[in-house]
mmCIF file of C-alpha atoms in Angstrom:
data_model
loop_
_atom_site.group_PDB
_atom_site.id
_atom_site.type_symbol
_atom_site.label_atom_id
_atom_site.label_comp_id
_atom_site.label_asym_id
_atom_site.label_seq_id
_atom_site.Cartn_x
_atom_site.Cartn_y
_atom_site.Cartn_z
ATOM 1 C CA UNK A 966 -16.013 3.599 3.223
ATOM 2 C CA UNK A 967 -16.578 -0.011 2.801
ATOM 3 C CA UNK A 968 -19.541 -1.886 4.380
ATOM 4 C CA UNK A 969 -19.429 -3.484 8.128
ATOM 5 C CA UNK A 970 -18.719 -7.079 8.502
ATOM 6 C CA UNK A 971 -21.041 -8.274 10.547
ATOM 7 C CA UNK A 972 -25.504 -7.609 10.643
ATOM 8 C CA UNK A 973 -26.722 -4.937 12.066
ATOM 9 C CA UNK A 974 -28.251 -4.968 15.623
ATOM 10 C CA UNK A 975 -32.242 -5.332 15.623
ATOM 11 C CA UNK A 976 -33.893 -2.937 17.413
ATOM 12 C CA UNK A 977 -37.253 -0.776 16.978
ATOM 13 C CA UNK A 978 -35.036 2.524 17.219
ATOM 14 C CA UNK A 979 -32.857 1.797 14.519
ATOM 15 C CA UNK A 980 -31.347 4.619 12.329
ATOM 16 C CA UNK A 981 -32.760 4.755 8.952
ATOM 17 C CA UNK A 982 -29.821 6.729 7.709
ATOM 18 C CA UNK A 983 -27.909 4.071 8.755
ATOM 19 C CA UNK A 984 -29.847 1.192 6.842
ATOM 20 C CA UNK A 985 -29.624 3.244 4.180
ATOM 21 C CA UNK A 986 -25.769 3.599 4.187
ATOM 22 C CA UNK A 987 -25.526 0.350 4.601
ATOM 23 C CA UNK A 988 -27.556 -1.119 1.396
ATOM 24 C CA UNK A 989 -25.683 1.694 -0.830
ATOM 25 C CA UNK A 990 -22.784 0.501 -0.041
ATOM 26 C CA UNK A 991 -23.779 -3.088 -0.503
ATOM 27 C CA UNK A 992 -25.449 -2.175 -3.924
ATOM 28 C CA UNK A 993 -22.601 -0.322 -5.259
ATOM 29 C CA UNK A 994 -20.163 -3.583 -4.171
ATOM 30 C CA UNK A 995 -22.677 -5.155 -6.310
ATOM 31 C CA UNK A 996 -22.452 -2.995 -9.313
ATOM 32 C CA UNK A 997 -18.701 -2.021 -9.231
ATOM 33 C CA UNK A 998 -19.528 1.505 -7.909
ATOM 34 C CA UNK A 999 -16.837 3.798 -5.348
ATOM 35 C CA UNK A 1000 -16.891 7.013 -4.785
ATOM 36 C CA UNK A 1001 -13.697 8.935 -6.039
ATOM 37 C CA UNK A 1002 -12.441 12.205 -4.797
ATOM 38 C CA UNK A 1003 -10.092 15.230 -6.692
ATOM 39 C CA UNK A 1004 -8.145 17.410 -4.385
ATOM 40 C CA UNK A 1005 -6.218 20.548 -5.006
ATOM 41 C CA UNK A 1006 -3.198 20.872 -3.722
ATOM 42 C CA UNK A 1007 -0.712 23.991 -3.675
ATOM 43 C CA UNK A 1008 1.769 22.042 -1.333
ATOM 44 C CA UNK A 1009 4.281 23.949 1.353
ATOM 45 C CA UNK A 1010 5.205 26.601 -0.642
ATOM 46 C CA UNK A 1011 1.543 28.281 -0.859
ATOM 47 C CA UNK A 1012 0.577 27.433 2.512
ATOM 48 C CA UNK A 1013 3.420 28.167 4.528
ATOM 49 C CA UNK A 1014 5.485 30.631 1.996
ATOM 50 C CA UNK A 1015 9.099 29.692 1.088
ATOM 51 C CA UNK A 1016 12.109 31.466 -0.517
ATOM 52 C CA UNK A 1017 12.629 32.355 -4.699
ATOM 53 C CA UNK A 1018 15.860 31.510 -6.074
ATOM 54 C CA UNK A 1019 16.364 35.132 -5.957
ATOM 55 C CA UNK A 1020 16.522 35.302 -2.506
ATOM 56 C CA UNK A 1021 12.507 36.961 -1.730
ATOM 57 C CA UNK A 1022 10.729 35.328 0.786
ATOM 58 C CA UNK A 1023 7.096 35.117 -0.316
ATOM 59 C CA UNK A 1024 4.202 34.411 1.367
ATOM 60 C CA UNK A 1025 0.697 34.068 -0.295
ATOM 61 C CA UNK A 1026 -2.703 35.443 1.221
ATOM 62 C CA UNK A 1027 -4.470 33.716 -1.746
ATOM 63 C CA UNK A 1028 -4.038 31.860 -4.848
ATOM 64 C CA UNK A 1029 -6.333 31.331 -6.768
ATOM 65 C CA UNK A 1030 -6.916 28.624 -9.292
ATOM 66 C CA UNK A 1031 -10.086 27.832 -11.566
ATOM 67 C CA UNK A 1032 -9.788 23.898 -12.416
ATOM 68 C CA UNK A 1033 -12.514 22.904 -15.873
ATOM 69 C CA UNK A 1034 -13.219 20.032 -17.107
ATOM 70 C CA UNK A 1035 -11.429 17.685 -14.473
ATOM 71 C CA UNK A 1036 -11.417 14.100 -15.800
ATOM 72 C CA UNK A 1037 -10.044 11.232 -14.735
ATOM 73 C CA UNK A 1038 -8.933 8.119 -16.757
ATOM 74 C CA UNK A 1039 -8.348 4.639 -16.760
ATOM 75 C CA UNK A 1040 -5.958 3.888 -18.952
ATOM 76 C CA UNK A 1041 -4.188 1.273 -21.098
ATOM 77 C CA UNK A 1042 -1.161 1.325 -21.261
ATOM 78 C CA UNK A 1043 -0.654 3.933 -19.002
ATOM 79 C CA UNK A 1044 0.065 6.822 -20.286
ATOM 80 C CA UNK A 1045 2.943 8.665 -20.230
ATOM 81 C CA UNK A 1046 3.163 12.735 -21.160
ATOM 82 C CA UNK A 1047 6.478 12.756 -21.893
ATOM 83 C CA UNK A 1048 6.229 9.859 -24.450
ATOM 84 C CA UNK A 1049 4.393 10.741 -28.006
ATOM 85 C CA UNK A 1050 2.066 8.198 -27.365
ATOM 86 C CA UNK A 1051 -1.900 9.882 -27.182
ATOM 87 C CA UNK A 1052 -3.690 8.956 -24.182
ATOM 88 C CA UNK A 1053 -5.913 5.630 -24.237
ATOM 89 C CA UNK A 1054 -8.816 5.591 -22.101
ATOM 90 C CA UNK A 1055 -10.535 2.458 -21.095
ATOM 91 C CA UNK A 1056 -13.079 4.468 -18.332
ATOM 92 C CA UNK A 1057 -13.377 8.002 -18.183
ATOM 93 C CA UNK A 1058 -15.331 10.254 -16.032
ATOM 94 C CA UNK A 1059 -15.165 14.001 -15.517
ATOM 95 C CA UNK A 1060 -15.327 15.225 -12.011
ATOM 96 C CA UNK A 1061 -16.018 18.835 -12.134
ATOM 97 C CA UNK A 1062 -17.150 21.292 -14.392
ATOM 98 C CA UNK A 1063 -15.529 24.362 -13.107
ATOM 99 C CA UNK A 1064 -14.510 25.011 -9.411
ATOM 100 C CA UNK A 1065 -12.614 28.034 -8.062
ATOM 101 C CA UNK A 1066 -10.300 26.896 -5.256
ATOM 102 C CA UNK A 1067 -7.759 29.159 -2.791
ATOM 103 C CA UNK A 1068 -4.914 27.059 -2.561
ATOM 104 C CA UNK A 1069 -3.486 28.932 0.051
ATOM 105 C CA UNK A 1070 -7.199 28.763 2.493
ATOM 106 C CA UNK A 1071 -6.586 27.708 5.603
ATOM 107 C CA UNK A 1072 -3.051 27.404 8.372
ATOM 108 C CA UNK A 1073 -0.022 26.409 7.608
ATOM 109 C CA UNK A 1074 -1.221 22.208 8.411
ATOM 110 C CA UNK A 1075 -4.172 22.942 5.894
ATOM 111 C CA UNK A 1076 -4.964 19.783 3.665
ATOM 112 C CA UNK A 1077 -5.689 20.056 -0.035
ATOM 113 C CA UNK A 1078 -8.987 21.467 -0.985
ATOM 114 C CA UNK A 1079 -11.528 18.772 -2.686
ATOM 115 C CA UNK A 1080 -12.699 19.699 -5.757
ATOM 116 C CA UNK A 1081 -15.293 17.218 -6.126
ATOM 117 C CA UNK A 1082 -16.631 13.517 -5.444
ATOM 118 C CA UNK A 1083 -18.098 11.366 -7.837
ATOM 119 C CA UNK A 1084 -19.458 8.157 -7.872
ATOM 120 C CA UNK A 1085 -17.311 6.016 -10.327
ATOM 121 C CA UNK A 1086 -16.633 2.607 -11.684
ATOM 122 C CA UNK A 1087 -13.866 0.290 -9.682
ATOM 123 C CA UNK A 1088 -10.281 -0.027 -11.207
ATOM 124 C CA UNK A 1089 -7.265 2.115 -11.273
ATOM 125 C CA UNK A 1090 -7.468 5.544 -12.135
ATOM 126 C CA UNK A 1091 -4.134 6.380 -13.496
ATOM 127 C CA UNK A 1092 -4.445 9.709 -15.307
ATOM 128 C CA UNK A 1093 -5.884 13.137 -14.532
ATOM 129 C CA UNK A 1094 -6.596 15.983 -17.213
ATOM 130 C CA UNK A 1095 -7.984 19.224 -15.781
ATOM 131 C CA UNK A 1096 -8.355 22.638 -17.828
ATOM 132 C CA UNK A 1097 -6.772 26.254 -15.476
ATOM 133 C CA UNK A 1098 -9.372 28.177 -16.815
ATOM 134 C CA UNK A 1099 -10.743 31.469 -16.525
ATOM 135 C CA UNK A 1100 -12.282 32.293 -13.248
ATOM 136 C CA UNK A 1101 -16.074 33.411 -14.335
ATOM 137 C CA UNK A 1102 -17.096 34.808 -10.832
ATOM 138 C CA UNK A 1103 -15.693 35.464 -7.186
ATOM 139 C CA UNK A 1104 -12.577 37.987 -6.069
ATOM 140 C CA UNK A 1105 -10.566 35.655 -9.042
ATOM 141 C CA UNK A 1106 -13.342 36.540 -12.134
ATOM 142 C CA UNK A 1107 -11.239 37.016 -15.154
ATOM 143 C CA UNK A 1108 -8.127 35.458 -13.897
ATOM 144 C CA UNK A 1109 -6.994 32.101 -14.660
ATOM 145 C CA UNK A 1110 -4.367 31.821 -11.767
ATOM 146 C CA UNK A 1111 -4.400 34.877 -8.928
ATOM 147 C CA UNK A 1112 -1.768 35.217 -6.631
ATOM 148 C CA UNK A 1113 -2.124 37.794 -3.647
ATOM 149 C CA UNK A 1114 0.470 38.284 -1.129
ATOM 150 C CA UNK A 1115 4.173 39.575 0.223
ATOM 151 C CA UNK A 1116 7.464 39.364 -1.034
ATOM 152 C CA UNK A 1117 10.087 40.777 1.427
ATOM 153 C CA UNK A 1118 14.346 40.808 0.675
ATOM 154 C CA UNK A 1119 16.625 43.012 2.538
ATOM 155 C CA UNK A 1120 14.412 45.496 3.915
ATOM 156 C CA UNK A 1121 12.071 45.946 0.773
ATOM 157 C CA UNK A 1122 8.247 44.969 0.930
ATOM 158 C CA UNK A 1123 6.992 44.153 -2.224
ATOM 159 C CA UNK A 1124 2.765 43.698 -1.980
ATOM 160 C CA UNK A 1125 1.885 42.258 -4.831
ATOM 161 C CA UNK A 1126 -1.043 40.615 -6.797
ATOM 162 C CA UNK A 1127 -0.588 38.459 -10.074
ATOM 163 C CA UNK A 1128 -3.506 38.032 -12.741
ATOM 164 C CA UNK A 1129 -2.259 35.690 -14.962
ATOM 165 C CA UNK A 1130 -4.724 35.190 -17.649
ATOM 166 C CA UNK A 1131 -3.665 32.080 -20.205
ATOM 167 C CA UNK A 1132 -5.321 29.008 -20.188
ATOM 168 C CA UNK A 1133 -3.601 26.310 -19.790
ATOM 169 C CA UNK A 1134 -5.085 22.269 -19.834
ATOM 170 C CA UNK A 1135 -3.190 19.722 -18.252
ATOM 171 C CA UNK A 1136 -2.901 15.932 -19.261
ATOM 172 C CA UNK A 1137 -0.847 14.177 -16.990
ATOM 173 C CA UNK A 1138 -0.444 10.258 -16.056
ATOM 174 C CA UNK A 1139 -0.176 8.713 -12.428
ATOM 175 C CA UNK A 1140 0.064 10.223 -9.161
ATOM 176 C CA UNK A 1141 3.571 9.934 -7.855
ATOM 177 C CA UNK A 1142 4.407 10.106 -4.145
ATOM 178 C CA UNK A 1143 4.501 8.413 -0.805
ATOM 179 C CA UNK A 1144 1.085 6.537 -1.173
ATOM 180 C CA UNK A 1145 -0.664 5.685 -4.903
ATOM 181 C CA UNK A 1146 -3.963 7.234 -5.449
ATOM 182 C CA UNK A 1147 -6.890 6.528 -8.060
ATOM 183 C CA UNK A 1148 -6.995 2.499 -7.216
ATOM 184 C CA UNK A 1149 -10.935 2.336 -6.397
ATOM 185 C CA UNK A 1150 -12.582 -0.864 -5.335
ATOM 186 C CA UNK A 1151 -16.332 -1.506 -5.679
ATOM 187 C CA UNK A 1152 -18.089 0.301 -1.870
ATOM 188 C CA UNK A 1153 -14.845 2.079 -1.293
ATOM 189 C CA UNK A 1154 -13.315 5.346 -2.017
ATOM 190 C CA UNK A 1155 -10.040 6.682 -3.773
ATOM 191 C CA UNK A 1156 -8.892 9.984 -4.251
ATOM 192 C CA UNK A 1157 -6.872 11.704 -7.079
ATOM 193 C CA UNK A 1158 -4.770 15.159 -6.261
ATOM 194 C CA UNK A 1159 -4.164 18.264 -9.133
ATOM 195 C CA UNK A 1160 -0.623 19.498 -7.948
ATOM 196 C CA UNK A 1161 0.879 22.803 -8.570
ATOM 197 C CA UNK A 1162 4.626 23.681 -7.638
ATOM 198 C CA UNK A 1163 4.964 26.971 -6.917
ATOM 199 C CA UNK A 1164 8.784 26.755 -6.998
ATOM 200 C CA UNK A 1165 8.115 26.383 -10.972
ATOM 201 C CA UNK A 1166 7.484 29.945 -11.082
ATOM 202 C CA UNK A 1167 9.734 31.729 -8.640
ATOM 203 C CA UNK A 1168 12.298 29.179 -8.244
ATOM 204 C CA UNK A 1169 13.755 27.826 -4.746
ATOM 205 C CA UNK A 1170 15.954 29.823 -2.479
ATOM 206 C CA UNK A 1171 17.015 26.173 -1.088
ATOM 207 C CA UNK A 1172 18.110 24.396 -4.296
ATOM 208 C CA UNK A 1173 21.102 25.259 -6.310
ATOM 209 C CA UNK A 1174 21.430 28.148 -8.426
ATOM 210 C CA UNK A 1175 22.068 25.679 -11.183
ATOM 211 C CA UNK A 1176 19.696 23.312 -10.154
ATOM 212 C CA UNK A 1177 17.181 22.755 -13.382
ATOM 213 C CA UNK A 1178 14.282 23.777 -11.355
ATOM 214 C CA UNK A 1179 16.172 26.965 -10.322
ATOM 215 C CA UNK A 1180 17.590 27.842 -14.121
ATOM 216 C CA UNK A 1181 13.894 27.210 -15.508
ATOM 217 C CA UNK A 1182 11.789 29.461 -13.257
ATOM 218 C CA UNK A 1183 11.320 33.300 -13.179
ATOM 219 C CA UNK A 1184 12.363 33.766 -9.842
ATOM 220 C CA UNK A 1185 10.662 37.227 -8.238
ATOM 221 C CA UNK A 1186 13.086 39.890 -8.838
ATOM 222 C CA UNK A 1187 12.058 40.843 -12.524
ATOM 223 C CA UNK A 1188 8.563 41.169 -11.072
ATOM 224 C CA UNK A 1189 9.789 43.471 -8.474
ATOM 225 C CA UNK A 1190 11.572 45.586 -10.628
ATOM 226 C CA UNK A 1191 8.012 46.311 -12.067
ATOM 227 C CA UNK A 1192 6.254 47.451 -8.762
ATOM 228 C CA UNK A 1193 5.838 51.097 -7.274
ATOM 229 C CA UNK A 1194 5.707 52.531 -3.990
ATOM 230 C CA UNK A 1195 6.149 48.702 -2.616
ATOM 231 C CA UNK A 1196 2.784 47.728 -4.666
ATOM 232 C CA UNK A 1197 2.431 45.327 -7.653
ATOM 233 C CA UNK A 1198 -1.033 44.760 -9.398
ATOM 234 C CA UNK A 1199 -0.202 43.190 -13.019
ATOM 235 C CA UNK A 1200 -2.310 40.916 -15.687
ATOM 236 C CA UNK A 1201 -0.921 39.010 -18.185
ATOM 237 C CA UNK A 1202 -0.964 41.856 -20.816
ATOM 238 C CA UNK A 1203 0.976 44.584 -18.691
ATOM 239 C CA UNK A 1204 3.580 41.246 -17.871
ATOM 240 C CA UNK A 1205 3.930 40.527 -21.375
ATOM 241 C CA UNK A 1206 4.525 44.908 -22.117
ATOM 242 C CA UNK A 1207 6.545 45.157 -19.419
ATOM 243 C CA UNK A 1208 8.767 42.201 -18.734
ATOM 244 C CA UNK A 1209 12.016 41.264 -21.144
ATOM 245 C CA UNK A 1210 11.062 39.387 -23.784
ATOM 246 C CA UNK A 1211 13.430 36.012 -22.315
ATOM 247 C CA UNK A 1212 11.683 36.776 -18.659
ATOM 248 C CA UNK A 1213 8.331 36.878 -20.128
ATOM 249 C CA UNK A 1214 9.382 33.146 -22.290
ATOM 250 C CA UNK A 1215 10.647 31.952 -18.966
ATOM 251 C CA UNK A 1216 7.312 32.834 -16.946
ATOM 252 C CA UNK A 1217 4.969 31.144 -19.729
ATOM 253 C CA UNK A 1218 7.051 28.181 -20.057
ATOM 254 C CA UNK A 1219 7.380 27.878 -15.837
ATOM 255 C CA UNK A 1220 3.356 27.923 -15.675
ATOM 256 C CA UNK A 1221 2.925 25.353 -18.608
ATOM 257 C CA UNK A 1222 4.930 22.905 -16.155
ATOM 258 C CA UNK A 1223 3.112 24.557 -12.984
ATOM 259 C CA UNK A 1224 0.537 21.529 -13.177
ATOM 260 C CA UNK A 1225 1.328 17.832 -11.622
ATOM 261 C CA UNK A 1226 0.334 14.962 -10.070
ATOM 262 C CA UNK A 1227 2.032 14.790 -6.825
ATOM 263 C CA UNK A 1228 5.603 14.792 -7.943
ATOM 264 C CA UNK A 1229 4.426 13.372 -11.654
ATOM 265 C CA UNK A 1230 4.906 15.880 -14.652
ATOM 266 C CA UNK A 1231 1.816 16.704 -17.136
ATOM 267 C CA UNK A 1232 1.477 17.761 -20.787
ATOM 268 C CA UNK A 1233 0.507 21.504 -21.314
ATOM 269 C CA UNK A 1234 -1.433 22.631 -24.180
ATOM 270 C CA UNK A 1235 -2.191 26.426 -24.135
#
């Protein structure tokens, strides 16, 4: 928030708090400070369930995602993952640790979850790097992505909940959508977003069958083929025992590109 334009009022009852917001925001114009923000974001399809390629409509009661070592970069030139180029970092400044996040928390209008605010230097933020890490604690501990929910197709109820278990860290350049993130000016505040398409994984029902997204994603029938009694409760071992060898290369390759910023792509390092 940037500071007020004009003085503020004199009076004996005046709000200390207020005095005080006032000069930090006046000091940090001063020394090139803003506060920058990293959201979460699991989009549509975790919040409001959508359709696999394969024709299961899924809806998620949680997923669960533990983000390490989130850092965010200034860099130049910008950096690009799908270039060879290594990313150059001018400013860098990590965010958060660790934080567990639900990316399906809240209704259907729910906005993306914060991870964490920092106070930063001013300029343009224009990469993001975050490790999906093992979950140490909470209903997620020893899971490095958790999905918990309902797949239904033609009368069959599939119940099922997903412990995927390989770490994966994410490099990826600037945010692309509607509105550009990361540009923080000295008093104000910016915010960054970590992305993850869903429709990676399971495909979407909407797209064409030979759409890339749709030929590069696992869909959600070679999971149901593994559940019994309408229940599925897998980790990444049993996946790797029990899926075909090409379903279980599709499903680590989908989750390497599960990552993004906005609608920009990452590199994926396992």
């Amino acid at each position: 928030v940037g500071c007020s334009g004009g003085k503020p009022k004199a009076s004996d009852d005046q709000s200390p708090s207020s005095n005080g917001e006032a000069d930090t925001n006046a000091a940090d114009s001063a020394t090139g400070i803003g506060r920058l923000a990293v959201y979460a974001n699991g989009e549509d399809f975790v919040r409001q369930g959508f359709t696999s390629k394969d024709g299961w409509a899924i809806t998620f009661d949680h997923a669960y995602v533990t983000l390490a070592d989130v850092t965010a970069y200034q860099t130049e030139p910008a950096y690009d993952p799908e270039a060879s180029e290594s990313l150059k970092a001018q400013e860098q400044i990590t965010v958060a640790e660790s934080k567990t996040v639900d990316l399906a928390e809240g209704d259907e209008q729910a906005n993306p979850i914060l991870i964490a605010e920092v106070d930063a230097p001013e300029g343009h933020y224009n990469a993001l790097s975050w490790q999906m890490a093992e979950a140490s604690d909470g209903p997620a501990a020893g899971s490095v992505l958790m999905l918990v929910g309902t797949a239904q197709k033609e009368g069959q109820t599939v119940n099922f909940t997903l412990q995927l278990g390989n770490e994966v860290t994410y490099t990826c350049g600037d945010f692309v959508g509607d509105e550009r993130k990361g540009i923080l000016k000295a008093g104000n505040s910016a915010d960054l977003e970590a992305t993850f398409h869903f429709d990676h994984i399971f495909g979407d029902g909407s797209a064409a069958p030979d759409d890339s997204l749709n030929t590069g994603a696992l869909g959600f029938e070679p999971l149901a083929a593994l559940a019994s009694g309408g229940e599925l409760v897998v980790d990444q071992a049993t996946l790797q025992q029990s899926l075909a060898p090409e379903d279980y290369a599709t499903l680590e390759k989908a989750v390497s590109g599960f990552g993004h910023v906005g609608e920009g792509h990452c590199g994926a390092d396992s």
